One Martini backbone bead per residue (centre of mass of N, CA, C, O) as a GRO file, in nm:
protein
  309
    1MET     BB    1  -8.289   2.149   7.258
    2LYS     BB    2  -8.562   2.243   7.369
    3ARG     BB    3  -8.631   2.418   7.121
    4PHE     BB    4  -8.609   2.206   6.905
    5LEU     BB    5  -8.841   2.024   7.034
    6THR     BB    6  -9.050   2.252   7.005
    7TYR     BB    7  -9.041   2.267   6.694
    8VAL     BB    8  -9.109   1.971   6.632
    9ALA     BB    9  -9.381   1.971   6.775
   10ALA     BB   10  -9.519   2.200   6.613
   11PHE     BB   11  -9.480   2.080   6.330
   12SER     BB   12  -9.635   1.820   6.383
   13CYS     BB   13  -9.901   1.948   6.449
   14VAL     BB   14  -9.938   2.087   6.181
   15LEU     BB   15  -9.927   1.830   6.004
   16LEU     BB   16 -10.163   1.673   6.138
   17LEU     BB   17 -10.378   1.904   6.071
   18ALA     BB   18 -10.338   1.887   5.762
   19CYS     BB   19 -10.408   1.585   5.727
   20ALA     BB   20 -10.682   1.603   5.849
   21GLY     BB   21 -10.796   1.806   5.653
   22ILE     BB   22 -10.768   1.631   5.408
   23GLU     BB   23 -10.931   1.387   5.496
   24PHE     BB   24 -11.194   1.547   5.534
   25GLY     BB   25 -11.209   1.672   5.242
   26LEU     BB   26 -11.231   1.396   5.084
   27LEU     BB   27 -11.514   1.329   5.203
   28LYS     BB   28 -11.642   1.585   5.025
   29ILE     BB   29 -11.531   1.456   4.770
   30SER     BB   30 -11.586   1.334   4.481
   31ASN     BB   31 -11.586   0.993   4.358
   32GLU     BB   32 -11.620   0.707   4.197
   33TYR     BB   33 -11.706   0.546   4.452
   34ALA     BB   34 -11.919   0.733   4.559
   35PHE     BB   35 -12.090   0.771   4.294
   36LYS     BB   36 -12.175   0.477   4.258
   37ARG     BB   37 -12.314   0.431   4.517
   38ASP     BB   38 -12.510   0.666   4.505
   39TYR     BB   39 -12.654   0.579   4.247
   40ILE     BB   40 -12.770   0.299   4.337
   41GLU     BB   41 -12.923   0.431   4.584
   42ARG     BB   42 -13.091   0.664   4.416
   43HIS     BB   43 -13.116   0.503   4.103
   44GLY     BB   44 -13.212   0.197   4.102
   45ASP     BB   45 -13.489   0.218   3.938
   46ASP     BB   46 -13.333   0.300   3.660
   47ILE     BB   47 -13.213   0.022   3.648
   48LYS     BB   48 -13.167  -0.253   3.400
   49VAL     BB   49 -12.845  -0.241   3.349
   50LEU     BB   50 -12.568  -0.407   3.512
   51ALA     BB   51 -12.226  -0.337   3.527
   52LEU     BB   52 -11.953  -0.525   3.618
   53GLY     BB   53 -11.611  -0.511   3.753
   54HIS     BB   54 -11.339  -0.429   3.586
   55SER     BB   55 -11.149  -0.267   3.348
   56HIS     BB   56 -11.290  -0.410   3.096
   57ILE     BB   57 -11.557  -0.248   3.184
   58SER     BB   58 -11.493   0.042   3.283
   59ASN     BB   59 -11.348   0.093   2.979
   60GLY     BB   60 -11.542  -0.095   2.769
   61PHE     BB   61 -11.837  -0.002   2.893
   62ASN     BB   62 -12.059   0.211   2.727
   63ALA     BB   63 -12.354   0.278   2.872
   64GLY     BB   64 -12.467   0.516   2.693
   65GLU     BB   65 -12.447   0.350   2.423
   66VAL     BB   66 -12.606   0.088   2.485
   67GLY     BB   67 -12.831   0.259   2.678
   68ASP     BB   68 -13.093   0.287   2.855
   69SER     BB   69 -13.067   0.208   3.185
   70VAL     BB   70 -12.741   0.208   3.205
   71PHE     BB   71 -12.483   0.081   3.433
   72ASN     BB   72 -12.141   0.139   3.533
   73ILE     BB   73 -11.997  -0.030   3.837
   74ALA     BB   74 -11.716  -0.050   3.764
   75THR     BB   75 -11.366  -0.116   3.861
   76SER     BB   76 -11.049  -0.101   3.880
   77GLY     BB   77 -10.920  -0.401   4.010
   78ARG     BB   78 -11.150  -0.568   4.086
   79LEU     BB   79 -11.280  -0.798   4.297
   80LEU     BB   80 -11.515  -1.051   4.327
   81TYR     BB   81 -11.602  -0.983   4.612
   82TYR     BB   82 -11.725  -0.708   4.539
   83ASP     BB   83 -11.939  -0.806   4.336
   84ALA     BB   84 -12.089  -0.989   4.516
   85GLU     BB   85 -12.166  -0.782   4.731
   86ILE     BB   86 -12.325  -0.591   4.539
   87VAL     BB   87 -12.529  -0.798   4.453
   88ARG     BB   88 -12.635  -0.884   4.741
   89ARG     BB   89 -12.711  -0.583   4.829
   90TYR     BB   90 -12.878  -0.472   4.551
   91VAL     BB   91 -13.037  -0.644   4.348
   92PRO     BB   92 -13.302  -0.729   4.522
   93HIS     BB   93 -13.376  -0.388   4.515
   94LEU     BB   94 -13.415  -0.377   4.205
   95ASN     BB   95 -13.716  -0.317   4.048
   96ASN     BB   96 -13.591  -0.303   3.712
   97ILE     BB   97 -13.418  -0.524   3.670
   98GLU     BB   98 -13.281  -0.739   3.387
   99CYS     BB   99 -12.958  -0.708   3.393
  100VAL     BB  100 -12.636  -0.880   3.441
  101VAL     BB  101 -12.295  -0.785   3.410
  102ILE     BB  102 -12.004  -1.002   3.366
  103PRO     BB  103 -11.671  -1.078   3.371
  104LEU     BB  104 -11.451  -1.310   3.186
  105GLY     BB  105 -11.130  -1.344   3.261
  106TYR     BB  106 -10.794  -1.397   3.240
  107ASP     BB  107 -10.705  -1.483   3.574
  108PHE     BB  108 -10.900  -1.318   3.769
  109GLN     BB  109 -10.974  -1.567   3.962
  110TYR     BB  110 -10.690  -1.518   4.128
  111GLN     BB  111 -10.776  -1.270   4.277
  112SER     BB  112 -10.634  -1.185   4.600
  113TYR     BB  113 -10.576  -1.090   4.947
  114ARG     BB  114 -10.558  -1.372   5.099
  115ASN     BB  115 -10.448  -1.508   4.813
  116VAL     BB  116 -10.152  -1.440   4.690
  117VAL     BB  117 -10.027  -1.491   4.352
  118LYS     BB  118  -9.955  -1.198   4.249
  119GLU     BB  119  -9.761  -0.944   4.309
  120LYS     BB  120  -9.922  -0.694   4.192
  121GLU     BB  121 -10.151  -0.706   4.405
  122GLN     BB  122  -9.990  -0.538   4.628
  123ILE     BB  123  -9.988  -0.249   4.509
  124TYR     BB  124 -10.332  -0.208   4.557
  125ASN     BB  125 -10.436  -0.322   4.814
  126SER     BB  126 -10.489  -0.072   5.005
  127TYR     BB  127 -10.650   0.105   4.814
  128TYR     BB  128 -10.906  -0.070   4.771
  129ARG     BB  129 -10.959  -0.120   5.075
  130CYS     BB  130 -10.998   0.180   5.143
  131MET     BB  131 -11.232   0.260   4.941
  132PHE     BB  132 -11.446   0.036   5.016
  133THR     BB  133 -11.464   0.111   5.314
  134LYS     BB  134 -11.525   0.416   5.301
  135TYR     BB  135 -11.753   0.420   5.030
  136TRP     BB  136 -11.908   0.115   5.095
  137ASP     BB  137 -11.887  -0.045   5.345
  138MET     BB  138 -11.649  -0.282   5.234
  139PRO     BB  139 -11.479  -0.500   5.377
  140TYR     BB  140 -11.246  -0.721   5.381
  141PRO     BB  141 -11.190  -1.010   5.472
  142GLY     BB  142 -11.072  -0.943   5.813
  143ASP     BB  143 -11.164  -0.659   5.815
  144SER     BB  144 -11.241  -0.375   5.984
  145ARG     BB  145 -11.508  -0.140   5.989
  146TYR     BB  146 -11.368   0.056   6.221
  147GLY     BB  147 -11.141   0.123   6.080
  148TYR     BB  148 -10.890   0.353   5.952
  149TRP     BB  149 -10.852   0.476   5.618
  150SER     BB  150 -10.592   0.631   5.481
  151GLU     BB  151 -10.535   0.806   5.192
  152LEU     BB  152 -10.247   0.911   5.229
  153LEU     BB  153 -10.138   0.596   5.273
  154ASN     BB  154 -10.344   0.428   5.034
  155SER     BB  155 -10.385   0.625   4.753
  156GLN     BB  156 -10.134   0.729   4.676
  157VAL     BB  157 -10.184   1.020   4.449
  158ASN     BB  158 -10.504   1.057   4.415
  159PHE     BB  159 -10.568   1.272   4.632
  160ILE     BB  160 -10.450   1.523   4.496
  161SER     BB  161 -10.643   1.556   4.263
  162ARG     BB  162 -10.900   1.564   4.431
  163PHE     BB  163 -10.835   1.805   4.626
  164PHE     BB  164 -10.786   2.011   4.366
  165ALA     BB  165 -11.042   1.979   4.248
  166GLY     BB  166 -11.357   2.125   4.130
  167GLY     BB  167 -11.481   1.836   4.044
  168PHE     BB  168 -11.604   1.565   3.907
  169GLU     BB  169 -11.549   1.638   3.603
  170GLU     BB  170 -11.245   1.712   3.646
  171LEU     BB  171 -11.141   1.427   3.720
  172ASN     BB  172 -11.224   1.207   3.509
  173GLU     BB  173 -11.304   0.902   3.594
  174CYS     BB  174 -11.615   0.937   3.506
  175ASP     BB  175 -11.916   0.920   3.398
  176ARG     BB  176 -12.262   0.925   3.450
  177ASN     BB  177 -12.247   0.594   3.359
  178GLY     BB  178 -11.942   0.490   3.464
  179TRP     BB  179 -11.739   0.553   3.238
  180GLU     BB  180 -11.388   0.486   3.145
  181GLU     BB  181 -11.191   0.663   2.953
  182MET     BB  182 -10.975   0.560   2.658
  183LYS     BB  183 -10.774   0.733   2.460
  184LEU     BB  184 -10.628   0.690   2.159
  185SER     BB  185 -10.442   0.952   2.186
  186ASP     BB  186 -10.296   0.817   2.458
  187ARG     BB  187 -10.148   0.602   2.327
  188SER     BB  188  -9.884   0.404   2.321
  189ASP     BB  189  -9.626   0.260   2.133
  190LEU     BB  190  -9.652  -0.004   2.348
  191TRP     BB  191  -9.945  -0.123   2.366
  192GLN     BB  192  -9.912  -0.435   2.282
  193GLU     BB  193  -9.729  -0.484   2.568
  194GLU     BB  194  -9.965  -0.407   2.743
  195HIS     BB  195 -10.131  -0.604   2.956
  196LEU     BB  196 -10.031  -0.881   2.988
  197PRO     BB  197 -10.018  -1.188   3.069
  198VAL     BB  198  -9.934  -1.373   3.374
  199GLU     BB  199  -9.757  -1.625   3.481
  200PHE     BB  200  -9.832  -1.913   3.696
  201ASP     BB  201  -9.876  -2.126   3.960
  202ARG     BB  202 -10.162  -2.332   3.997
  203ASN     BB  203 -10.051  -2.565   4.217
  204THR     BB  204 -10.078  -2.407   4.457
  205GLU     BB  205 -10.234  -2.356   4.753
  206VAL     BB  206 -10.293  -2.061   4.695
  207ALA     BB  207 -10.420  -2.079   4.416
  208LYS     BB  208 -10.642  -2.286   4.486
  209ALA     BB  209 -10.784  -2.096   4.701
  210ALA     BB  210 -10.850  -1.858   4.512
  211PHE     BB  211 -11.019  -2.009   4.311
  212SER     BB  212 -11.231  -2.123   4.510
  213GLU     BB  213 -11.330  -1.854   4.616
  214ASN     BB  214 -11.423  -1.735   4.343
  215LEU     BB  215 -11.636  -1.949   4.279
  216GLU     BB  216 -11.821  -1.858   4.514
  217TYR     BB  217 -11.877  -1.572   4.401
  218MET     BB  218 -12.007  -1.669   4.143
  219ARG     BB  219 -12.241  -1.834   4.275
  220LEU     BB  220 -12.368  -1.601   4.415
  221ILE     BB  221 -12.439  -1.427   4.171
  222ALA     BB  222 -12.620  -1.642   4.041
  223ARG     BB  223 -12.820  -1.678   4.275
  224VAL     BB  224 -12.933  -1.395   4.284
  225CYS     BB  225 -13.028  -1.374   3.990
  226LYS     BB  226 -13.223  -1.619   4.004
  227ASP     BB  227 -13.400  -1.515   4.238
  228LYS     BB  228 -13.463  -1.239   4.079
  229GLY     BB  229 -13.511  -1.296   3.760
  230VAL     BB  230 -13.233  -1.236   3.592
  231ARG     BB  231 -13.003  -1.174   3.379
  232LEU     BB  232 -12.692  -1.343   3.315
  233VAL     BB  233 -12.408  -1.183   3.172
  234VAL     BB  234 -12.129  -1.327   3.025
  235VAL     BB  235 -11.808  -1.159   2.946
  236THR     BB  236 -11.553  -1.151   2.695
  237MET     BB  237 -11.334  -0.928   2.611
  238PRO     BB  238 -11.159  -0.778   2.391
  239CYS     BB  239 -10.846  -0.868   2.246
  240TYR     BB  240 -10.533  -0.868   2.154
  241ARG     BB  241 -10.316  -1.090   2.006
  242THR     BB  242 -10.086  -1.055   2.221
  243TYR     BB  243 -10.275  -1.178   2.439
  244SER     BB  244 -10.399  -1.440   2.324
  245GLU     BB  245 -10.117  -1.583   2.260
  246LEU     BB  246 -10.056  -1.627   2.588
  247MET     BB  247 -10.258  -1.820   2.618
  248THR     BB  248 -10.365  -2.114   2.793
  249LYS     BB  249 -10.520  -2.406   2.842
  250GLU     BB  250 -10.556  -2.367   3.141
  251GLY     BB  251 -10.688  -2.092   3.141
  252ILE     BB  252 -10.926  -2.174   2.963
  253SER     BB  253 -11.032  -2.391   3.164
  254ASP     BB  254 -11.091  -2.207   3.398
  255MET     BB  255 -11.313  -2.043   3.250
  256ALA     BB  256 -11.504  -2.294   3.213
  257GLN     BB  257 -11.522  -2.355   3.519
  258CYS     BB  258 -11.670  -2.087   3.592
  259LEU     BB  259 -11.913  -2.116   3.421
  260ASP     BB  260 -12.011  -2.388   3.527
  261ALA     BB  261 -12.062  -2.298   3.815
  262MET     BB  262 -12.290  -2.095   3.741
  263LYS     BB  263 -12.475  -2.308   3.585
  264GLN     BB  264 -12.537  -2.488   3.832
  265VAL     BB  265 -12.711  -2.259   3.960
  266TYR     BB  266 -12.764  -2.103   3.656
  267PRO     BB  267 -12.861  -2.229   3.355
  268ALA     BB  268 -12.931  -1.931   3.211
  269VAL     BB  269 -12.664  -1.852   3.150
  270GLU     BB  270 -12.481  -1.622   2.962
  271TYR     BB  271 -12.237  -1.641   2.686
  272TYR     BB  272 -11.980  -1.401   2.561
  273ASN     BB  273 -11.710  -1.423   2.317
  274PHE     BB  274 -11.478  -1.146   2.226
  275MET     BB  275 -11.173  -1.193   2.219
  276ASP     BB  276 -11.144  -1.273   1.876
  277ASP     BB  277 -11.282  -1.058   1.734
  278ASP     BB  278 -11.261  -0.948   1.396
  279ARG     BB  279 -11.408  -0.651   1.430
  280PHE     BB  280 -11.134  -0.578   1.575
  281SER     BB  281 -10.901  -0.327   1.567
  282THR     BB  282 -10.632  -0.139   1.650
  283GLU     BB  283 -10.805   0.123   1.719
  284ASP     BB  284 -10.977  -0.043   1.956
  285PHE     BB  285 -10.705  -0.015   2.124
  286PHE     BB  286 -10.503   0.074   2.404
  287ASP     BB  287 -10.433  -0.218   2.463
  288SER     BB  288 -10.419  -0.560   2.486
  289SER     BB  289 -10.700  -0.549   2.703
  290HIS     BB  290 -10.813  -0.259   2.608
  291LEU     BB  291 -11.037  -0.032   2.514
  292SER     BB  292 -11.103   0.221   2.325
  293ASP     BB  293 -11.314   0.467   2.249
  294VAL     BB  294 -11.363   0.337   1.974
  295GLY     BB  295 -11.426   0.042   2.070
  296THR     BB  296 -11.666   0.105   2.258
  297ARG     BB  297 -11.863   0.179   2.041
  298LYS     BB  298 -11.861  -0.090   1.893
  299PHE     BB  299 -11.943  -0.266   2.132
  300ALA     BB  300 -12.213  -0.128   2.210
  301ARG     BB  301 -12.350  -0.210   1.948
  302ILE     BB  302 -12.313  -0.516   1.962
  303PHE     BB  303 -12.452  -0.554   2.243
  304ARG     BB  304 -12.726  -0.432   2.177
  305GLU     BB  305 -12.792  -0.620   1.928
  306GLU     BB  306 -12.685  -0.927   2.040
  307VAL     BB  307 -12.796  -0.914   2.354
  308LEU     BB  308 -13.047  -0.716   2.411
  309ASN     BB  309 -13.231  -0.789   2.129
   0.00000   0.00000   0.00000
């Protein structure tokens, strides 16, 4: 029995050392979160247009195609809290910034870790909190910035590909302008039914708290942009008809309320709604609510010609 316990202890020590080595190694390997923070801190004066937000922007806004001095700092699944913090922390110090772009998506204003409205928010809860705390020094409200977030425990299986990748380009998380490509050739046969909106009860106290919380983040973004004297462009990205057909009057009303909240702070806020833009066809979509690489090229041209010019 004593020998068995000795073997267990020795194996546990080896396992702990291996895990510690992987954790340390991950800190030295570039990833999308570290890359985007490093870019805005090192090349902030090169940025004239900064695109924030979640996957609708990270996958749909091809900054390199939109134009020079454009950077896509969005990341998939990002909550408004993180966008507000990025704007508050960095925009006042970007000497040449002219325009901030932020998406207004359907129901995204209900996403919160403190007030969880939809069950799927729990799936990546620890992953996003881990990555933003470690690589942005941006803990979610209520989390300690001094606690250690293990990627082995919190980043699903993402750490495996990062640990064994040869470099940033091999990871293919995003390009040098921050865009995350979704290739039409990789689209599934059921793409029209993927990433559809999910209905929930908006009248619960939790839902009301989440909505109110996110309105404050939107007002903060508007206030910083107003004080900086830069354009704040709010955009609803194109979606396929299977997505827009499931939208409700209540959800659309919520979007209008979000826009009004920002305009109360910054009346010059601009809004462009491409949700049902008939210039986008089936090949332009990767799923019901995300553009394919084909669609991003079309959107970049439209955005460049109709918004920036």
